[in-house]
Short mmCIF file of C-alpha atoms in Angstrom, two decimals:
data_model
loop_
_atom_site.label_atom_id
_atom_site.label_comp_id
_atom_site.label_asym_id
_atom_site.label_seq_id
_atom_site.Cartn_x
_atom_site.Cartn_y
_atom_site.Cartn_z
CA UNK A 180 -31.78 -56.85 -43.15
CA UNK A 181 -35.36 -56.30 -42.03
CA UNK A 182 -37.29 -57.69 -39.61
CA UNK A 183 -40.71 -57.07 -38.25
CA UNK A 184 -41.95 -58.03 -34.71
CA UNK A 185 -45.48 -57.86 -32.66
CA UNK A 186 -48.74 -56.58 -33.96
CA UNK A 187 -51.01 -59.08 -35.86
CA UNK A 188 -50.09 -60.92 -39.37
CA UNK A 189 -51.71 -58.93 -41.05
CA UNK A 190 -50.56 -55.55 -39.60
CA UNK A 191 -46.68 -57.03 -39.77
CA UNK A 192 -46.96 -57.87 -43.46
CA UNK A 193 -48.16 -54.00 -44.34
CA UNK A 194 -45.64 -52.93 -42.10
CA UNK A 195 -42.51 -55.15 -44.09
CA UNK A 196 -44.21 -54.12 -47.49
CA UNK A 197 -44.10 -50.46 -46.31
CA UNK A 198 -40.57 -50.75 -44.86
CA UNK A 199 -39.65 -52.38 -47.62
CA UNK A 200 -40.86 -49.98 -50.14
CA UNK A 201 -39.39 -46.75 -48.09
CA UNK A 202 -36.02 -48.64 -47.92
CA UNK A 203 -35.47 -49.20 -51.82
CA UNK A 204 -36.59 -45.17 -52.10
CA UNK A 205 -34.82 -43.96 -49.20
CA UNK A 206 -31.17 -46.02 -49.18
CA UNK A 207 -31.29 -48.39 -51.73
CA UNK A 208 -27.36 -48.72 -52.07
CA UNK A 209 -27.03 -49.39 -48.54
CA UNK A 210 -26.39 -53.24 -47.41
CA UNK A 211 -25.08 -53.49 -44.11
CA UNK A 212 -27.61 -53.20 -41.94
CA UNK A 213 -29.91 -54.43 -39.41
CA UNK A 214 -33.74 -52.68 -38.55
CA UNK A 215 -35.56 -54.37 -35.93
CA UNK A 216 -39.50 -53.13 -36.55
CA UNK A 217 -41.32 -53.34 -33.19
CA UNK A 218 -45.34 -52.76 -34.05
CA UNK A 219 -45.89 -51.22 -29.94
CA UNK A 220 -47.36 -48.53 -28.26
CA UNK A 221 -45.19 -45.55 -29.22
CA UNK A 222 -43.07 -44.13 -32.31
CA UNK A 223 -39.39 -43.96 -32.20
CA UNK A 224 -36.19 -44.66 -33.92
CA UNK A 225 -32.60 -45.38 -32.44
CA UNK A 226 -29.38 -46.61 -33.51
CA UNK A 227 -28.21 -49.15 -30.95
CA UNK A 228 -25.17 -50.16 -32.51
CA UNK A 229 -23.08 -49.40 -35.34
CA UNK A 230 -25.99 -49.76 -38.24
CA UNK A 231 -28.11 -51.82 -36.15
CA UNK A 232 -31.70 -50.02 -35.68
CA UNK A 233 -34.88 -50.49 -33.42
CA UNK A 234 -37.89 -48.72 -34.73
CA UNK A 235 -41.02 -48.77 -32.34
CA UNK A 236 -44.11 -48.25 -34.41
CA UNK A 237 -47.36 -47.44 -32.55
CA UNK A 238 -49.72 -50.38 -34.01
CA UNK A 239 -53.00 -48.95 -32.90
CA UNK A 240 -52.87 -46.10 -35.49
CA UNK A 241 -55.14 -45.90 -38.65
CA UNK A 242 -53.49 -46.91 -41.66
CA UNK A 243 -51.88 -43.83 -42.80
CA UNK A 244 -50.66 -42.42 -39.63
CA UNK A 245 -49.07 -46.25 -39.43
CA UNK A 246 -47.61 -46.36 -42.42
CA UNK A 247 -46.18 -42.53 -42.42
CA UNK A 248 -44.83 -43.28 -38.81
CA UNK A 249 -42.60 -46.42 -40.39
CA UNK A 250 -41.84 -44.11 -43.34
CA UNK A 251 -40.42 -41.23 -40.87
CA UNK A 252 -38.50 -43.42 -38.86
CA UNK A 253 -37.21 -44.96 -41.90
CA UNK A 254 -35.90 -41.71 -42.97
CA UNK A 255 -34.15 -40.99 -39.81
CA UNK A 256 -32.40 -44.53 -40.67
CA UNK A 257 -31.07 -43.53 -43.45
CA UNK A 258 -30.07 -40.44 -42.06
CA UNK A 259 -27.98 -42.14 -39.49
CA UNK A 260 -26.51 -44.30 -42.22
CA UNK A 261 -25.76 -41.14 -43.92
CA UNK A 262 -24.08 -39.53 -41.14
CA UNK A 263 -26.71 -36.60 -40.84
CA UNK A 264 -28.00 -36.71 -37.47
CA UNK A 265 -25.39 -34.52 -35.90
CA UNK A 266 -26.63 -31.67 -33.44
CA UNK A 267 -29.61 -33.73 -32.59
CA UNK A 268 -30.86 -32.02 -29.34
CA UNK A 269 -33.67 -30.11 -28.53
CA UNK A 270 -35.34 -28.75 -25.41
CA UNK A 271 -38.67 -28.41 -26.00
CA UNK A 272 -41.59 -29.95 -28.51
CA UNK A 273 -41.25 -26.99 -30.49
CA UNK A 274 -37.14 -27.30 -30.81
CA UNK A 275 -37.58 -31.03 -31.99
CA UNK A 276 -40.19 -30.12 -34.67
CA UNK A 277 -37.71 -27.19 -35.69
CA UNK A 278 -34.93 -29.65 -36.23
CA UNK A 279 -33.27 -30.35 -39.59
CA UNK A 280 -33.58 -34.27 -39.34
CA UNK A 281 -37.46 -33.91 -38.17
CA UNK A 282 -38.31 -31.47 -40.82
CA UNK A 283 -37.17 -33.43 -43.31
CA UNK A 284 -38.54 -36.48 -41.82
CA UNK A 285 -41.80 -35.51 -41.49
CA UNK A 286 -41.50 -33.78 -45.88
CA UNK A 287 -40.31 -36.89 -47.18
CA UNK A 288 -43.22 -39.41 -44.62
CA UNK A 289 -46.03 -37.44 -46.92
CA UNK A 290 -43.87 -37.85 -50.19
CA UNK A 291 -43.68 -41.81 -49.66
CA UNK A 292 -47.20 -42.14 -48.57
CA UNK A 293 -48.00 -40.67 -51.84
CA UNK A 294 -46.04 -42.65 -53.92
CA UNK A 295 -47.57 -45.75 -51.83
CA UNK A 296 -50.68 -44.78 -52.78
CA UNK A 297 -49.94 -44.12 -56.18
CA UNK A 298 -47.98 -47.53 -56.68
CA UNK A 299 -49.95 -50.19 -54.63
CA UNK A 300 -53.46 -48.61 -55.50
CA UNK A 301 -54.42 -49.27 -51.84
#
């Protein structure tokens, strides 16, 4: 279950199409769920419960840094529903951009932008 909160209409309808899109790519088998889209000021993704997300999206971003931000924290959804986001500490900026989870968040955010692209002819 999605749902998408603040920001303008317009902005929250891209940002359910997007979420919707990276979902069917990124866990399509997975049902029991809950990811509560905040369009704010920052970028982040958190598990707050057991399969119950919050993903802050910063809304003043141009339209590909917006939609690869929902499309990254996407991924790291379905990497908690996968159970991959073990050893997930870091000390510095460089340690978190070294990270398994963020290198393969930030891979797959320019594969689904791409396909995006490719399939909405935006």
């Amino acid at each position: 279950m999605l749902f998408v909160k603040g920001g303008q209409k317009k902005q929250r309808k891209l940002a359910e199409d997007a979420a919707c899109f990276a979902i069917n790519k990124l866990f399509p088998r997975f049902k029991k769920y809950s990811v509560l889209l905040k369009l704010d000021k920052f970028n982040d993704c958190f598990e707050y419960d057991d399969r119950e997300f919050v993903i802050n999206v910063d809304k003043q971003q141009d339209r590909n840094d917006f939609l690869t931000a929902i499309f990254h924290e996407l991924v790291h959804v379905k990497q908690y529903l996968k159970n991959e986001m073990d050893n997930y500490s870091f000390r510095t900026f460089t340690d978190y951009y070294m990270l398994p989870q963020e290198q393969e968040a930030f891979s797959i955010q320019e594969e689904l932008l791409k396909l995006w692209d490719t399939e909405k002819k935006n």
